[in-house]
Tab-separated table of C-alpha atoms in Angstrom:
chain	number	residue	atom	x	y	z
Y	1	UNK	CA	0.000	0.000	0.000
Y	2	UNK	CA	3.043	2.039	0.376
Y	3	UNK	CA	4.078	1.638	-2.728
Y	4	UNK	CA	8.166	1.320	-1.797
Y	5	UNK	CA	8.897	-2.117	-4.175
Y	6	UNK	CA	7.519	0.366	-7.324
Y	7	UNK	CA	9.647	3.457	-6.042
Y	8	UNK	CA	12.734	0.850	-5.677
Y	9	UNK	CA	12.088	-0.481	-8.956
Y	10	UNK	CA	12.000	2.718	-10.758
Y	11	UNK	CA	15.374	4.000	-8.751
Y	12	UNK	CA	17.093	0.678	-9.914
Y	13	UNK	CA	15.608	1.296	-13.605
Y	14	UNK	CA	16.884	4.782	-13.787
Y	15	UNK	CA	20.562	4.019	-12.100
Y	16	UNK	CA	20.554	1.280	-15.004
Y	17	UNK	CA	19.520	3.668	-17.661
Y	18	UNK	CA	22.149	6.445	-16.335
Y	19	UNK	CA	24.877	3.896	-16.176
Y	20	UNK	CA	24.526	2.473	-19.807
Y	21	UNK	CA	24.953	-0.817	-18.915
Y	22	UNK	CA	22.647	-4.082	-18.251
Y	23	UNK	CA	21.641	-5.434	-14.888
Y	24	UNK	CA	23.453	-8.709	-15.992
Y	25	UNK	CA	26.878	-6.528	-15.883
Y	26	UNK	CA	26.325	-4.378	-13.072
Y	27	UNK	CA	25.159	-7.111	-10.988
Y	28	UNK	CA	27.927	-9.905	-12.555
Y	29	UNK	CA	30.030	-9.223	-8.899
Y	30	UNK	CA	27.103	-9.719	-6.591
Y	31	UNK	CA	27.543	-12.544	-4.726
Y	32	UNK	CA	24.522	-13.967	-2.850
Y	33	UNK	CA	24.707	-15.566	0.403
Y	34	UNK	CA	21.895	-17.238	2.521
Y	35	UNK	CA	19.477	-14.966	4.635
Y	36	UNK	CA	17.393	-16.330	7.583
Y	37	UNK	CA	14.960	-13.783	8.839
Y	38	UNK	CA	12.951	-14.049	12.255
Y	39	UNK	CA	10.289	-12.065	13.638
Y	40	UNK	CA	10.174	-11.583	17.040
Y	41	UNK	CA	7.146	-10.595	18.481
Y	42	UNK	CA	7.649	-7.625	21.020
Y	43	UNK	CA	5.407	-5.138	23.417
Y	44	UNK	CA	4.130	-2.112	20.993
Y	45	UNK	CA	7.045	0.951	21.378
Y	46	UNK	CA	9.644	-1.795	22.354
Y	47	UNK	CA	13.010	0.027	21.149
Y	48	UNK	CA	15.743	-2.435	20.294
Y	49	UNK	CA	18.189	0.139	20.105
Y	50	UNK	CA	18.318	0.235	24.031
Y	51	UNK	CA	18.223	-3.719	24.776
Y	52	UNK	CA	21.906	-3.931	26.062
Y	53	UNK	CA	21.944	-7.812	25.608
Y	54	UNK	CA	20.756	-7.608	21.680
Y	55	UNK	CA	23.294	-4.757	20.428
Y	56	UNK	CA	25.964	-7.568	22.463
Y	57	UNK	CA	24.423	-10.500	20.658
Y	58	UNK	CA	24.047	-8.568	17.339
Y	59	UNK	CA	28.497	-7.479	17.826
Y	60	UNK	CA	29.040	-11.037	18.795
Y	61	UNK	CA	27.665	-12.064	15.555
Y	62	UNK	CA	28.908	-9.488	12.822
Y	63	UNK	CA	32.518	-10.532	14.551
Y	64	UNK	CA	32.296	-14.495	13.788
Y	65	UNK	CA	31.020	-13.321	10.262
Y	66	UNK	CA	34.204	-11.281	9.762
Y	67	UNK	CA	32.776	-9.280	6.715
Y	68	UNK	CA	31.538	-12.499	5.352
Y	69	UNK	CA	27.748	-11.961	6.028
Y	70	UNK	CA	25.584	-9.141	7.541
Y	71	UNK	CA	23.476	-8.723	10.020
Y	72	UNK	CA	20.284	-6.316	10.134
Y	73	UNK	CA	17.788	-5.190	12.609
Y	74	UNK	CA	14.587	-3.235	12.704
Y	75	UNK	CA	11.345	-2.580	14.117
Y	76	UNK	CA	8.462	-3.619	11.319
Y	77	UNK	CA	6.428	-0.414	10.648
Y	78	UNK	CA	2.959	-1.682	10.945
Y	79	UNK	CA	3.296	-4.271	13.931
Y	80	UNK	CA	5.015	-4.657	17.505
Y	81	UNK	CA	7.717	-6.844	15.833
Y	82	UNK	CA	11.612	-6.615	15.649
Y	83	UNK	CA	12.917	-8.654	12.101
Y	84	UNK	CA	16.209	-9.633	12.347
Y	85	UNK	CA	17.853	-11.130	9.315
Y	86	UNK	CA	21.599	-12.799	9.135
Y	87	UNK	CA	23.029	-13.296	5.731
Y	88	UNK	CA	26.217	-15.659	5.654
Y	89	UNK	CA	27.691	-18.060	3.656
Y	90	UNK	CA	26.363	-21.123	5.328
Y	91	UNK	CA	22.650	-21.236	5.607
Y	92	UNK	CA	23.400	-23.357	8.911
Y	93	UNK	CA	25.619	-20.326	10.140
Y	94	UNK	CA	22.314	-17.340	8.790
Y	95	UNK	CA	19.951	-19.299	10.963
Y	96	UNK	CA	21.885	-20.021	14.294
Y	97	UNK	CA	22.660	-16.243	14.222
Y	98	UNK	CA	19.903	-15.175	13.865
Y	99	UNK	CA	17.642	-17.079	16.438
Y	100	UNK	CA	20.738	-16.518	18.954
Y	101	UNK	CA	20.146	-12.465	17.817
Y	102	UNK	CA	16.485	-12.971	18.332
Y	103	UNK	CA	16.424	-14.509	21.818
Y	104	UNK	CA	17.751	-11.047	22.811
Y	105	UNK	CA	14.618	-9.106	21.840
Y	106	UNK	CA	13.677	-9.467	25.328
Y	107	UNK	CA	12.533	-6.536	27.345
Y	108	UNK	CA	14.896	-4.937	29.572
């Protein structure tokens, strides 16, 4: 209802159309890794960004990824949820960091 995928689309369209090239070449580099992604359901105005023990579990993990992976967290927009989402290179590795990130969405 937002309309943010169409708005995305058209910015990727037009950074395509000012760069000359295809998708295929500027995305030949990407390389894809594995994303686990777990909702966590949390009191309404619940702010993650003060829960001491999931900024320590969310460090803990972007240091065993070592730049090989990411890890990002936010508050959905429409319900009292926190997503968290790993990407690494080992789907095994995405989804044990990521429920270890979520047990921290815990109310201080």
């Amino acid at each position: 209802t937002t309309g943010d995928g169409i708005i995305s689309a058209l910015q990727i369209l037009s950074a395509i159309r000012r760069s000359g090239k295809t998708l295929a070449q500027l995305t030949a580099s990407l390389t894809l890794f594995p994303q686990e992604l777990v909702n966590v359901k949390v009191p309404t105005g619940f702010k993650w960004e003060t829960c001491a023990g999931l900024l320590a579990a969310r460090e803990e993990a972007e240091r065993e990824l070592a730049g090989n992976g990411r890890v990002l967290i936010r508050a959905s927009g429409t319900e009292p949820l926190i997503r968290v989402m790993v990407e690494a290179r080992e789907a095994e590795q995405a989804k044990n960091l990521a429920n270890r990130i979520a047990q921290q969405c815990v109310p201080d």
